[in-house]
């Protein structure tokens, strides 16, 4: 199978970059895949293809850019030229841009591929019905929110034109099947990026590092974390270092620079900037706790799965999709009230000062992460592609709810 994967890819700063990397990393090891055609966004640096294991050939096609109105034509041209046997889209609603037209045009691509007769699966990481448009930085105008929701209904139907739409949270499947009467929505868990050997859960000497990792500025706020640590410092003798790892969200350029300027007086505050994939294990490995300073959620959390893979305790807001993930996949964490620095301080302090509790959370999260590795997830996608090819050759329509019972992870 020559598999085309349409995704942002490191060193890209576009959303879902990390997930795209791990999709490629694990698909290339599947025996059914003879070549990956990586249809990705343009970046200044070279694509990160430095894998240790032997795998299939990877052909990189850098052809699209965030907010480019011509993305649909550029990607379609590459698909036409490379003639893949199947296509996987790694999507969310702002994947191709935060402007209405380029975002909408990009999400028409699954329909285009379906019309070409190419077996097509779209992995949809969020649905507009579950996105707080104000919190994620799109618009606070109520009228415009109605316009976006109406447009979202149309775009969702474009994505649902795929042969299979994969979602990572059961709630999304229920909404899409109920609202759109879809029979092609499959629940395929997010999966864990890495499953390193079980750590010893001991912390390195020196200050206890509190890590926030991601793209910041919309619903991911760094200020509340810094304020929370300052509260802990006032009432304990804990030696704490704050590590903010990552970049600005594409919607909020300059956000981290403004935070850095605001909190110049705060000691042991580190901004790492972009983190290359090879540096991620050390970043997580040295951390005492991983914090999610979110005011909203937009889908399954890759950072939560990474934290679990490296055996880390987490502090997270008790809201939306994070709560669902904890319940459905077995993760454990210390919850706090969103937008409350005092509540966040209590949550982090409970983990930092009680080492046995930190270890308990860390071990539970490692077990949860190991239960669904990405190797298993990519194999499920392969099985769906096999059935799609069979359905195409035999002339029948795939009924995902029936097939899903046979392929459940």
Coordinates of C-alpha atoms in Angstrom, one line a residue:
X1 CA 0.0 0.0 0.0
X2 CA 1.3 3.5 -0.9
X3 CA -0.3 5.6 1.8
X4 CA -0.6 9.4 1.5
X5 CA -0.7 11.2 4.9
X6 CA -1.8 14.8 4.8
X7 CA -0.6 16.5 8.0
X8 CA 1.6 19.2 9.5
X9 CA 5.0 17.8 10.3
X10 CA 8.0 18.9 12.4
X11 CA 9.6 21.4 12.4
X12 CA 6.2 22.9 11.5
X13 CA 4.5 25.1 14.1
X14 CA 1.0 24.3 12.8
X15 CA -1.4 22.3 15.0
X16 CA -1.2 18.5 15.2
X17 CA 2.5 18.5 14.2
X18 CA 3.5 16.1 16.9
X19 CA 0.7 13.7 16.1
X20 CA 1.7 13.8 12.4
X21 CA 5.2 12.8 13.3
X22 CA 4.1 9.8 15.3
X23 CA 1.6 8.7 12.7
X24 CA 4.5 8.6 10.1
X25 CA 6.9 7.0 12.6
X26 CA 4.5 4.0 13.3
X27 CA 2.9 3.7 9.8
X28 CA 6.3 3.2 8.3
X29 CA 6.8 0.1 10.4
X30 CA 3.5 -1.6 9.3
X31 CA 4.3 -4.4 6.8
X32 CA 1.4 -3.5 4.6
X33 CA 2.7 0.0 3.9
X34 CA 5.3 0.0 1.1
X35 CA 5.7 3.8 0.8
X36 CA 4.4 6.9 2.7
X37 CA 3.7 10.0 0.7
X38 CA 4.0 12.7 3.3
X39 CA 1.9 15.7 2.0
X40 CA 2.9 18.3 4.4
X41 CA 3.3 22.1 5.0
X42 CA 6.3 24.1 4.0
X43 CA 8.9 24.8 6.6
X44 CA 12.3 26.5 6.7
X45 CA 14.1 23.6 8.3
X46 CA 14.3 20.0 6.9
X47 CA 11.6 17.5 7.9
X48 CA 12.5 15.3 10.9
X49 CA 12.8 11.8 9.4
X50 CA 15.7 10.6 11.6
X51 CA 14.1 7.3 12.7
X52 CA 16.1 4.5 14.3
X53 CA 14.1 1.5 13.0
X54 CA 14.1 0.3 9.5
X55 CA 10.9 1.1 7.7
X56 CA 9.3 1.8 4.4
X57 CA 10.3 4.6 2.0
X58 CA 9.0 8.1 2.8
X59 CA 8.5 10.6 0.0
X60 CA 8.1 14.2 1.3
X61 CA 5.9 16.6 -0.7
X62 CA 5.9 20.0 0.9
X63 CA 3.2 21.8 -0.8
X64 CA 0.8 23.8 1.5
X65 CA 1.0 26.6 4.0
X66 CA -1.2 27.8 6.8
X67 CA -3.9 30.3 5.6
X68 CA -3.0 29.7 1.9
X69 CA -6.1 30.0 -0.2
X70 CA -4.6 27.6 -2.8
X71 CA -4.0 24.7 -0.5
X72 CA -6.8 22.6 -1.9
X73 CA -5.4 22.9 -5.4
X74 CA -1.8 22.3 -4.3
X75 CA -2.6 19.2 -2.3
X76 CA -5.0 17.9 -4.9
X77 CA -2.2 18.2 -7.5
X78 CA 0.2 16.2 -5.4
X79 CA -2.4 13.5 -4.9
X80 CA -3.0 13.4 -8.6
X81 CA 0.7 13.2 -9.4
X82 CA 1.6 10.6 -6.8
X83 CA -1.4 8.3 -7.2
X84 CA -1.5 6.9 -3.7
X85 CA -3.6 3.7 -2.9
X86 CA -5.1 5.4 0.2
X87 CA -5.2 8.8 1.9
X88 CA -5.2 9.6 5.7
X89 CA -6.0 13.2 6.7
X90 CA -4.8 14.3 10.2
X91 CA -7.3 17.1 10.8
X92 CA -8.9 19.6 13.1
X93 CA -11.1 22.5 12.1
X94 CA -8.2 25.1 12.0
X95 CA -5.7 22.7 10.4
X96 CA -5.3 24.7 7.2
X97 CA -5.8 28.2 8.6
X98 CA -7.6 30.4 11.1
X99 CA -9.2 32.4 8.3
X100 CA -12.6 31.1 7.2
X101 CA -12.0 30.6 3.5
X102 CA -8.6 28.7 3.6
X103 CA -9.8 26.7 6.6
X104 CA -13.0 25.7 4.7
X105 CA -11.3 24.9 1.4
X106 CA -8.8 22.7 3.1
X107 CA -11.5 20.7 4.8
X108 CA -13.1 20.0 1.4
X109 CA -10.1 17.7 0.5
X110 CA -11.6 14.5 1.9
X111 CA -14.6 15.0 -0.3
X112 CA -12.3 15.6 -3.3
X113 CA -10.4 12.3 -2.6
X114 CA -13.6 10.4 -2.1
X115 CA -14.9 11.6 -5.5
X116 CA -11.6 10.4 -7.0
X117 CA -12.4 6.9 -5.7
X118 CA -9.4 6.9 -3.4
X119 CA -10.0 5.1 0.0
X120 CA -10.0 8.0 2.4
X121 CA -9.9 8.2 6.2
X122 CA -10.1 11.5 8.1
X123 CA -8.8 11.6 11.6
X124 CA -10.8 14.4 13.2
X125 CA -9.3 15.6 16.5
X126 CA -12.1 18.0 17.3
X127 CA -15.7 18.9 16.3
X128 CA -17.0 22.4 16.2
X129 CA -20.0 21.4 18.4
X130 CA -17.5 21.0 21.3
X131 CA -15.3 24.0 20.7
X132 CA -15.7 27.2 22.7
X133 CA -15.1 29.7 20.0
X134 CA -14.4 32.6 22.4
X135 CA -11.9 30.6 24.5
X136 CA -9.9 29.3 21.6
X137 CA -9.5 32.8 20.2
X138 CA -11.7 32.6 17.1
X139 CA -14.5 35.2 18.0
X140 CA -16.4 36.5 21.1
X141 CA -19.1 38.0 18.9
X142 CA -22.3 36.0 19.4
X143 CA -23.5 36.6 15.9
X144 CA -20.2 35.5 14.4
X145 CA -20.3 32.4 16.6
X146 CA -23.6 31.5 15.0
X147 CA -22.1 32.0 11.6
X148 CA -19.1 29.9 12.4
X149 CA -21.4 27.1 13.8
X150 CA -23.4 27.2 10.6
X151 CA -20.3 27.0 8.5
X152 CA -19.0 24.3 10.8
X153 CA -22.1 22.1 10.0
X154 CA -21.3 22.4 6.3
X155 CA -17.6 21.7 6.8
X156 CA -18.4 18.7 9.0
X157 CA -20.4 17.2 6.2
X158 CA -17.4 17.7 3.9
X159 CA -15.2 15.7 6.3
X160 CA -18.0 13.1 6.7
X161 CA -17.8 12.5 3.0
X162 CA -14.7 10.5 3.8
X163 CA -15.1 6.7 3.7
X164 CA -14.3 6.7 7.4
X165 CA -14.1 9.5 9.9
X166 CA -12.0 8.5 13.0
X167 CA -12.5 10.3 16.3
X168 CA -10.6 9.8 19.5
X169 CA -13.4 10.5 22.0
X170 CA -16.7 8.6 22.3
X171 CA -18.7 11.8 22.8
X172 CA -17.6 12.9 19.4
X173 CA -18.9 9.7 17.8
X174 CA -22.2 10.0 19.6
X175 CA -22.7 13.6 18.4
X176 CA -21.7 12.9 14.8
X177 CA -23.9 9.8 14.5
X178 CA -26.9 11.5 16.1
X179 CA -26.7 15.0 14.5
X180 CA -25.6 14.0 11.0
X181 CA -27.0 10.4 10.9
X182 CA -23.6 9.1 9.9
X183 CA -22.7 5.5 9.6
X184 CA -19.0 6.0 8.9
X185 CA -17.7 7.3 12.2
X186 CA -15.2 5.1 14.0
X187 CA -13.9 5.5 17.5
X188 CA -10.1 5.0 17.4
X189 CA -8.3 6.1 20.5
X190 CA -5.6 8.7 20.4
X191 CA -2.8 6.2 21.3
X192 CA 0.4 6.9 23.2
X193 CA 3.3 8.3 21.2
X194 CA 6.0 6.4 23.0
X195 CA 6.2 3.5 25.4
X196 CA 9.6 3.8 26.9
X197 CA 10.8 1.3 29.5
X198 CA 9.1 1.9 32.8
X199 CA 10.9 4.7 34.6
X200 CA 12.0 4.5 38.3
X201 CA 9.8 7.5 39.1
X202 CA 12.6 9.1 41.1
X203 CA 13.3 12.8 40.4
X204 CA 16.7 14.2 39.5
X205 CA 18.6 16.2 42.0
X206 CA 17.9 19.9 42.1
X207 CA 14.7 21.9 41.8
X208 CA 11.4 20.2 41.1
X209 CA 10.4 21.0 37.5
X210 CA 6.8 21.9 36.8
X211 CA 6.2 21.6 33.0
X212 CA 3.7 23.1 30.7
X213 CA 4.0 21.9 27.1
X214 CA 2.2 23.0 23.9
X215 CA 1.2 26.0 21.8
X216 CA 0.1 28.8 24.1
X217 CA -2.0 31.9 24.0
X218 CA -5.6 31.1 23.2
X219 CA -7.1 28.6 25.8
X220 CA -3.7 27.6 27.1
X221 CA -2.6 30.3 29.5
X222 CA 0.9 30.4 31.1
X223 CA 0.2 33.3 33.5
X224 CA -2.1 31.3 35.8
X225 CA 0.6 28.6 36.2
X226 CA 3.3 31.2 37.2
X227 CA 0.9 32.8 39.7
X228 CA 0.1 29.4 41.2
X229 CA 3.8 28.5 41.7
X230 CA 4.4 31.9 43.3
X231 CA 1.6 31.1 45.8
X232 CA 3.2 27.7 46.6
X233 CA 6.6 29.4 47.1
X234 CA 5.0 31.8 49.6
X235 CA 3.8 29.0 51.9
X236 CA 6.3 26.2 51.4
X237 CA 10.1 25.7 51.1
X238 CA 9.8 23.7 47.9
X239 CA 12.5 24.4 45.3
X240 CA 10.5 24.8 42.1
X241 CA 11.5 25.5 38.5
X242 CA 8.7 26.5 36.0
X243 CA 9.4 25.2 32.5
X244 CA 7.2 26.6 29.7
X245 CA 8.0 24.4 26.6
X246 CA 6.7 25.2 23.2
X247 CA 5.6 28.1 21.1
X248 CA 2.8 30.6 20.5
X249 CA -0.5 29.4 19.0
X250 CA -0.7 30.5 15.4
X251 CA -3.7 32.6 16.5
X252 CA -1.8 34.5 19.1
X253 CA 1.7 35.5 17.8
X254 CA 3.8 37.2 20.5
X255 CA 1.9 35.8 23.4
X256 CA 4.9 34.1 25.1
X257 CA 7.1 37.1 24.7
X258 CA 4.5 39.2 26.5
X259 CA 4.3 36.7 29.3
X260 CA 8.0 36.7 29.6
X261 CA 8.1 40.5 29.8
X262 CA 5.3 40.5 32.4
X263 CA 7.0 38.0 34.7
X264 CA 10.7 39.1 34.5
X265 CA 10.7 39.3 38.3
X266 CA 9.9 35.6 38.8
X267 CA 12.8 33.4 39.6
X268 CA 13.5 29.9 38.0
X269 CA 11.2 30.6 35.1
X270 CA 12.4 29.0 31.8
X271 CA 11.0 29.4 28.3
X272 CA 12.5 26.7 26.1
X273 CA 10.9 27.7 22.8
X274 CA 10.3 25.0 20.1
X275 CA 11.2 21.5 21.4
X276 CA 12.6 19.1 18.8
X277 CA 11.3 15.5 19.0
X278 CA 14.6 14.1 20.1
X279 CA 14.6 16.5 23.1
X280 CA 11.1 15.5 24.3
X281 CA 12.1 12.5 26.4
X282 CA 14.6 14.6 28.5
X283 CA 12.1 17.4 28.9
X284 CA 9.4 15.1 30.3
X285 CA 11.9 12.8 32.1
X286 CA 13.2 15.6 34.3
X287 CA 9.8 17.0 35.2
X288 CA 8.0 16.3 38.5
X289 CA 4.6 17.2 37.3
X290 CA 3.0 18.2 33.9
X291 CA 0.4 20.9 34.2
X292 CA -2.5 21.7 31.8
X293 CA -3.3 25.4 32.3
X294 CA -6.3 25.3 30.0
X295 CA -9.5 27.3 30.0
X296 CA -11.1 25.1 27.4
X297 CA -10.4 21.9 25.4
X298 CA -10.5 21.2 21.7
X299 CA -10.1 17.4 21.5
X300 CA -8.0 14.6 22.8
X301 CA -4.7 15.7 24.4
X302 CA -1.4 14.6 23.0
X303 CA 0.4 16.1 25.9
X304 CA -1.6 13.9 28.4
X305 CA -0.6 10.8 26.4
X306 CA 3.0 11.9 26.4
X307 CA 3.0 12.6 30.1
X308 CA 1.7 9.1 30.6
X309 CA 4.3 7.5 28.4
X310 CA 7.1 9.0 30.5
X311 CA 5.4 8.2 33.8
X312 CA 4.5 11.6 35.0
X313 CA 1.9 13.0 37.4
X314 CA -0.4 15.6 36.0
X315 CA -2.5 18.5 37.2
X316 CA -5.4 19.3 34.9
X317 CA -8.7 21.2 34.8
X318 CA -11.9 19.3 35.4
X319 CA -13.6 20.2 32.2
X320 CA -14.6 18.9 28.8
X321 CA -12.5 16.3 26.9
X322 CA -9.8 16.0 29.5
X323 CA -12.3 14.7 32.0
X324 CA -13.6 12.2 29.4
X325 CA -10.1 11.0 28.6
X326 CA -9.3 10.3 32.2
X327 CA -12.5 8.3 32.6
X328 CA -12.3 6.4 29.3
X329 CA -8.6 5.6 29.1
X330 CA -7.6 5.2 32.8
X331 CA -5.4 8.3 33.3
X332 CA -5.3 9.9 36.8
X333 CA -4.5 13.4 37.9
X334 CA -5.1 16.2 40.4
X335 CA -7.9 18.3 39.2
X336 CA -8.3 22.1 39.6
X337 CA -10.8 24.8 38.8
X338 CA -10.1 26.4 35.4
X339 CA -8.9 30.0 35.7
X340 CA -8.3 29.7 39.4
X341 CA -4.6 30.2 40.4
X342 CA -5.4 29.3 44.0
X343 CA -7.0 26.0 42.9
X344 CA -4.1 25.2 40.6
X345 CA -1.6 26.0 43.4
X346 CA -3.4 23.5 45.6
X347 CA -3.3 20.8 42.9
X348 CA 0.4 21.2 42.1
X349 CA 1.3 21.4 45.8
X350 CA -0.6 18.2 46.6
X351 CA 1.6 16.4 44.0
X352 CA 5.0 18.1 44.9
X353 CA 4.9 17.7 48.7
X354 CA 3.5 14.2 48.8
X355 CA 6.0 12.0 46.9
X356 CA 4.1 8.8 47.3
X357 CA 1.0 10.5 45.8
X358 CA 3.1 11.8 42.9
X359 CA 4.4 8.3 42.3
X360 CA 0.9 6.8 42.4
X361 CA -0.4 9.1 39.7
X362 CA 2.7 8.6 37.6
X363 CA 2.5 4.8 37.7
X364 CA -1.3 4.9 36.9
X365 CA -0.6 7.2 33.9
X366 CA 2.2 5.0 32.6
X367 CA -0.1 2.0 32.7
X368 CA -2.8 3.9 30.9
X369 CA -0.3 5.0 28.2
X370 CA 1.1 1.5 27.7
X371 CA -2.4 0.1 27.2
X372 CA -2.9 1.6 23.8
X373 CA 0.4 2.2 21.9
X374 CA 0.5 3.9 18.6
X375 CA 1.7 0.7 16.9
X376 CA -1.8 -0.8 17.7
X377 CA -3.6 2.4 16.6
X378 CA -1.9 2.4 13.2
X379 CA -2.7 -1.3 12.7
X380 CA -6.4 -0.5 13.2
X381 CA -6.2 2.1 10.5
X382 CA -4.5 -0.4 8.2
X383 CA -7.4 -2.8 8.8
X384 CA -9.9 -0.2 7.9
X385 CA -8.0 0.6 4.7
X386 CA -8.0 -3.2 3.9
X387 CA -11.8 -3.3 4.3
X388 CA -12.3 -0.2 2.2
X389 CA -10.3 -1.7 -0.6
X390 CA -12.4 -4.9 -0.3
X391 CA -15.6 -2.9 -0.3
X392 CA -14.4 -1.0 -3.4
X393 CA -13.6 -4.2 -5.3
X394 CA -16.8 -5.9 -4.3
X395 CA -19.0 -2.9 -4.8
X396 CA -20.5 -2.6 -1.3
X397 CA -20.6 0.2 1.3
X398 CA -18.7 -0.2 4.5
X399 CA -20.8 -0.2 7.6
X400 CA -18.5 1.2 10.2
X401 CA -20.6 0.5 13.4
X402 CA -20.6 -3.2 12.4
X403 CA -16.9 -3.4 11.5
X404 CA -15.9 -1.4 14.6
X405 CA -17.0 -4.3 16.8
X406 CA -14.4 -6.5 15.1
X407 CA -11.6 -3.9 15.2
X408 CA -12.0 -2.4 18.7
X409 CA -8.6 -1.7 20.3

